[in-house]
Short mmCIF file of C-alpha atoms in Angstrom, two decimals:
data_model
loop_
_atom_site.label_atom_id
_atom_site.label_comp_id
_atom_site.label_asym_id
_atom_site.label_seq_id
_atom_site.Cartn_x
_atom_site.Cartn_y
_atom_site.Cartn_z
CA MET A 105 11.59 3.04 -15.02
CA ILE A 106 12.04 -0.84 -13.83
CA ARG A 107 15.14 -1.98 -12.32
CA GLY A 108 16.27 -5.76 -12.47
CA ALA A 109 17.96 -7.71 -10.04
CA GLY A 110 21.26 -6.62 -9.41
CA ALA A 111 21.40 -4.17 -12.55
CA THR A 112 23.39 -0.95 -11.90
CA ARG A 113 23.16 2.23 -14.65
CA THR A 114 24.71 5.68 -14.58
CA ALA A 115 23.19 8.77 -15.17
CA GLN A 116 24.64 8.60 -18.59
CA GLN A 117 23.54 5.73 -19.62
CA ARG A 118 20.39 6.24 -18.39
CA LEU A 119 20.18 9.42 -20.76
CA ASN A 120 20.99 7.25 -23.56
CA ALA A 121 18.11 4.46 -22.75
CA PRO A 122 15.06 4.26 -24.90
CA VAL A 123 12.62 6.62 -23.26
CA ALA A 124 9.17 5.18 -22.23
CA PRO A 125 5.70 6.00 -23.85
CA ALA A 126 4.42 7.76 -20.53
CA ASP A 127 7.85 9.99 -20.13
CA ALA A 128 7.97 10.58 -24.13
CA ALA A 129 4.38 11.81 -23.99
CA LEU A 130 5.30 14.20 -21.27
CA MET A 131 8.72 15.25 -23.18
CA ALA A 132 6.53 15.59 -25.98
CA ARG A 133 4.36 18.06 -24.06
CA SER A 134 7.59 20.19 -22.80
CA GLN A 135 8.37 20.80 -26.50
CA HIS A 136 5.69 22.75 -27.02
CA HIS A 137 5.66 24.97 -24.30
CA PRO A 138 9.31 26.92 -23.98
CA ARG A 139 9.01 27.08 -20.15
CA ARG A 140 8.61 23.63 -19.37
CA ALA A 141 11.37 22.83 -21.69
CA PRO A 142 14.13 22.49 -19.13
CA ARG A 143 11.91 19.23 -17.94
CA ILE A 144 13.23 17.27 -20.73
CA ALA A 145 17.11 17.35 -19.41
CA ALA A 146 15.85 16.44 -16.25
CA ALA A 147 13.88 13.35 -17.47
CA PHE A 148 10.74 12.74 -15.62
CA ALA A 149 11.93 9.94 -13.66
CA LEU A 150 10.22 6.89 -12.11
CA ALA A 151 10.79 3.89 -10.34
CA ALA A 152 8.46 0.81 -8.89
CA ALA A 153 9.24 -1.89 -6.50
CA THR A 154 6.64 -4.71 -5.57
CA LEU A 155 6.57 -7.18 -2.57
CA ALA A 156 8.74 -9.55 -4.30
CA GLY A 157 11.63 -6.89 -3.31
CA ALA A 158 13.22 -7.79 -7.02
CA GLY A 159 16.37 -6.72 -5.29
CA VAL A 160 16.26 -3.47 -7.43
CA VAL A 161 19.01 -1.16 -7.02
CA GLU A 162 20.11 2.17 -9.43
CA VAL A 163 22.26 4.21 -8.93
CA ALA A 164 22.86 7.94 -10.09
CA GLN A 165 26.62 8.87 -9.83
CA PRO A 166 27.24 12.65 -8.51
CA GLY A 167 29.84 14.56 -9.65
CA ALA A 168 32.75 16.59 -8.17
CA SER A 169 29.91 19.53 -8.15
CA ALA A 170 27.86 18.00 -6.14
CA GLN A 171 26.27 19.98 -3.04
CA ALA A 172 23.64 19.63 -0.49
CA ALA A 173 20.08 20.68 -1.43
CA THR A 174 18.27 23.21 -0.11
CA VAL A 175 14.40 22.03 0.83
CA LEU A 176 11.69 24.65 -0.30
CA THR A 177 8.30 25.45 0.29
CA PRO A 178 6.27 24.44 -3.23
CA ALA A 179 3.56 26.43 -4.80
CA THR A 180 1.30 23.97 -4.20
CA PRO A 181 1.07 22.80 -0.52
CA ILE A 182 2.66 19.40 0.57
CA ALA A 183 -0.88 18.88 2.72
CA THR A 184 -2.78 19.31 -0.89
CA GLN A 185 -0.36 17.49 -2.97
CA LYS A 186 -0.71 14.31 -0.76
CA GLN A 187 -4.85 14.82 -0.64
CA GLN A 188 -4.33 14.95 -4.82
CA ILE A 189 -2.35 11.50 -4.59
CA LEU A 190 -4.81 10.16 -2.37
CA ASP A 191 -7.69 11.06 -4.31
CA GLY A 192 -6.26 9.97 -7.35
CA ILE A 193 -5.21 6.99 -6.04
CA ASN A 194 -8.57 5.70 -4.83
CA ALA A 195 -10.54 7.29 -7.83
CA LYS A 196 -8.64 4.77 -10.13
CA ARG A 197 -9.30 2.08 -7.76
CA ALA A 198 -12.99 2.65 -7.18
CA SER A 199 -13.10 2.55 -10.98
CA LEU A 200 -11.66 -1.16 -10.82
CA GLY A 201 -14.52 -2.08 -8.32
CA LEU A 202 -11.70 -1.82 -5.42
CA ALA A 203 -11.82 -0.53 -2.48
CA PRO A 204 -9.95 2.64 -1.20
CA VAL A 205 -6.72 2.79 0.47
CA ALA A 206 -6.69 4.80 3.86
CA HIS A 207 -4.11 7.77 4.67
CA ASN A 208 -1.58 5.94 7.22
CA THR A 209 0.41 8.94 8.78
CA LYS A 210 2.40 5.96 10.43
CA ILE A 211 3.67 4.74 7.06
CA ASP A 212 3.70 8.31 5.97
CA ALA A 213 6.87 8.72 8.37
CA VAL A 214 8.68 6.05 6.06
CA SER A 215 7.58 7.47 2.51
CA GLN A 216 8.98 11.19 4.11
CA GLY A 217 11.96 10.33 5.37
CA TRP A 218 12.65 8.04 1.79
CA ALA A 219 11.60 11.42 -0.18
CA ASP A 220 13.96 13.38 1.92
CA THR A 221 16.64 11.06 1.14
CA LEU A 222 16.36 11.00 -2.29
CA GLY A 223 15.96 15.22 -2.04
CA ALA A 224 19.33 15.19 -0.60
CA ASN A 225 21.18 12.55 -2.58
CA GLY A 226 19.84 13.50 -5.84
CA THR A 227 18.71 10.28 -6.42
CA THR A 228 16.07 7.84 -7.58
CA ASN A 229 16.73 4.41 -6.17
CA HIS A 230 14.22 2.67 -3.69
CA ASN A 231 14.24 2.67 -0.14
CA PRO A 232 16.24 -1.10 0.69
CA ASN A 233 14.38 -1.55 3.82
CA PHE A 234 11.03 -0.40 3.06
CA HIS A 235 9.19 -3.88 3.53
CA ALA A 236 10.84 -3.95 7.05
CA GLU A 237 9.89 0.17 7.66
CA VAL A 238 6.41 -0.32 6.75
CA GLN A 239 5.98 -3.49 9.12
CA THR A 240 7.24 -2.03 11.91
CA VAL A 241 5.66 1.66 12.07
CA SER A 242 2.52 0.24 11.23
CA GLY A 243 2.27 -3.61 11.77
CA CYS A 244 0.91 -4.15 8.46
CA GLN A 245 2.33 -6.01 5.88
CA SER A 246 4.09 -3.93 2.89
CA SER A 247 2.55 -4.30 -0.69
CA GLY A 248 4.65 -1.98 -2.45
CA GLU A 249 6.76 1.09 -3.14
CA ILE A 250 6.46 3.82 -5.77
CA LEU A 251 7.83 6.78 -6.53
CA THR A 252 8.58 9.72 -8.69
CA MET A 253 10.34 12.54 -9.66
CA ALA A 254 10.12 15.92 -11.58
CA GLY A 255 12.25 18.61 -12.12
CA GLY A 256 13.96 21.64 -14.18
CA SER A 257 15.23 25.06 -13.91
CA ASP A 258 11.97 26.61 -13.32
CA PRO A 259 11.03 26.41 -9.59
CA ASN A 260 7.30 27.06 -10.65
CA ASN A 261 6.84 24.17 -12.98
CA VAL A 262 7.89 21.25 -10.94
CA GLY A 263 4.68 19.58 -10.59
CA ASP A 264 2.05 18.48 -7.97
CA GLY A 265 0.56 15.52 -6.82
CA ASN A 266 -1.64 14.93 -9.58
CA GLN A 267 1.39 14.83 -11.95
CA ALA A 268 2.14 12.08 -9.96
CA VAL A 269 -0.32 10.13 -10.08
CA ARG A 270 -0.57 10.52 -13.69
CA ALA A 271 2.77 9.17 -14.09
CA TRP A 272 2.14 5.99 -12.02
CA VAL A 273 -0.84 5.57 -13.76
CA GLY A 274 0.83 5.63 -17.14
CA SER A 275 3.49 3.00 -16.01
CA PRO A 276 2.04 -0.69 -15.71
CA SER A 277 4.55 -1.57 -13.00
CA HIS A 278 3.57 1.55 -10.91
CA TYR A 279 -0.08 1.00 -12.05
CA ALA A 280 0.14 -2.73 -10.64
CA ILE A 281 1.32 -1.62 -7.16
CA LEU A 282 -1.52 1.36 -6.39
CA THR A 283 -4.31 -1.30 -7.55
CA LYS A 284 -3.57 -4.14 -5.73
CA ALA A 285 -6.64 -5.51 -4.13
CA ALA A 286 -4.97 -6.65 -1.22
CA ALA A 287 -3.81 -3.00 -0.37
CA THR A 288 -5.68 -1.14 2.50
CA GLU A 289 -3.51 2.11 3.64
CA ILE A 290 -0.79 4.36 2.18
CA GLY A 291 1.82 6.72 3.33
CA ILE A 292 2.87 9.25 1.57
CA GLY A 293 6.02 11.26 1.39
CA ILE A 294 6.89 14.44 -0.65
CA ALA A 295 10.13 16.69 -1.10
CA TYR A 296 10.97 19.92 -2.83
CA VAL A 297 14.27 21.10 -3.06
CA LYS A 298 17.04 22.91 -5.22
CA GLY A 299 20.62 21.43 -5.73
CA TYR A 300 22.59 19.40 -7.66
CA ASP A 301 20.59 16.54 -9.57
CA ALA A 302 22.73 13.23 -10.45
CA LEU A 303 20.30 12.63 -13.30
CA ILE A 304 21.45 15.43 -15.34
CA GLY A 305 24.92 16.50 -13.42
CA ALA A 306 23.46 20.05 -12.71
CA GLU A 307 21.79 22.13 -10.42
CA SER A 308 17.88 21.96 -10.50
CA TYR A 309 14.85 22.57 -8.88
CA ARG A 310 13.18 18.76 -8.00
CA THR A 311 10.37 17.59 -6.68
CA TYR A 312 10.42 13.89 -5.16
CA TRP A 313 6.97 11.77 -4.57
CA VAL A 314 6.89 8.37 -2.42
CA ALA A 315 3.93 6.15 -1.81
CA ASN A 316 4.28 2.92 0.55
CA PHE A 317 1.33 0.75 0.17
CA ALA A 318 0.45 -2.02 3.03
CA ALA A 319 -2.26 -4.35 3.64
CA CYS A 320 -3.46 -3.82 7.14
CA GLY A 321 -6.42 -6.24 7.26
CA SER A 322 -7.46 -7.20 10.77
CA THR A 323 -7.43 -10.76 12.40
CA PRO A 324 -10.80 -11.91 13.70
CA ALA A 325 -10.59 -12.42 17.52
CA PRO A 326 -10.68 -15.80 18.68
CA VAL A 327 -14.23 -17.32 19.15
CA THR A 328 -14.59 -19.13 22.31
CA PRO A 329 -17.21 -22.23 21.76
CA PRO A 330 -19.86 -22.55 24.42
CA TYR A 331 -19.66 -24.55 27.61
CA VAL A 332 -20.89 -28.27 26.94
CA PRO A 333 -20.65 -30.09 30.32
CA PRO A 334 -18.73 -33.88 30.07
CA PHE A 335 -21.57 -36.21 28.94
CA THR A 336 -23.00 -38.53 31.63
CA PRO A 337 -25.12 -41.63 31.26
CA VAL A 338 -28.48 -41.78 32.55
CA PRO A 339 -29.66 -45.23 33.92
CA PRO A 340 -32.97 -46.41 31.97
CA VAL A 341 -35.62 -46.41 33.82
CA VAL A 342 -37.11 -49.93 34.42
CA THR A 343 -41.02 -50.00 35.00
CA THR A 344 -42.49 -53.34 36.98
CA PRO A 345 -46.18 -54.09 35.84
CA PRO A 346 -48.52 -54.51 38.63
CA VAL A 347 -49.26 -57.88 39.50
CA THR A 348 -52.99 -58.86 38.86
CA ALA A 349 -54.59 -61.54 40.60
CA PRO A 350 -56.63 -64.57 38.18
CA ALA A 351 -60.39 -63.99 37.67
CA SER A 352 -61.35 -67.37 40.01
CA VAL A 353 -59.26 -65.97 42.67
CA ILE A 354 -61.50 -62.64 43.03
CA VAL A 355 -64.71 -64.35 42.43
CA GLU A 356 -64.03 -66.38 45.29
CA ARG A 357 -63.12 -64.08 47.63
CA ARG A 358 -66.15 -62.18 47.03
CA MET A 359 -68.27 -65.21 48.06
CA ARG A 360 -66.59 -65.74 50.91
CA THR A 361 -67.19 -61.92 52.32
CA VAL A 362 -70.86 -62.55 51.47
CA ARG A 363 -71.29 -65.57 53.58
#
């Protein structure tokens, strides 16, 4: 879902809103698999923020039954899911002739911190400070944040890193961020929790994926020009031709010598 500047919607309004094509496909697939039906109510959530920021804010209002979420260990290890995301994004970039993004563990701290916040709050809003935080920890220019969530009543069916990449690639706004040519590095955060879900107003198992991109191009070292001594003009060389006596004088001198 893409959120305009200053826009605020409650969970009920989101559930009544039109479904994006990518989300509709996921829901339709769930209807054919009874084990996945709870995910329909969970409404596979997407969110993206560009470098421009757009001032996006979307707030899900928790009910009175809200309680602290319990952090769980997912069936697919976190490290495996991070590699799935890195490989999936770089595969898509390679197909477009773009350079791969490198995994930056410093930026991971920003992504993981926000994934944990989303898991604790049961919401899918963006980190309002991700630009500044990415630059602070990495010294790089932030180029965007994308996040997504999957959840339901089945603890064994809350997705993995590949599912997150498919969701992002299927959303034009997320796709635009993960295929930015200027992006050189990525941080990834993943949180798997059980607790109150503000999107549906009930308890569920949920996975949150957050990815932050950054442009970390190196600044060329200054080039020191070679030393050139100050110009000193060289005085011209004046050549004085020898003085040759007239021929008549030379003959006379010879004659005198003979006598």
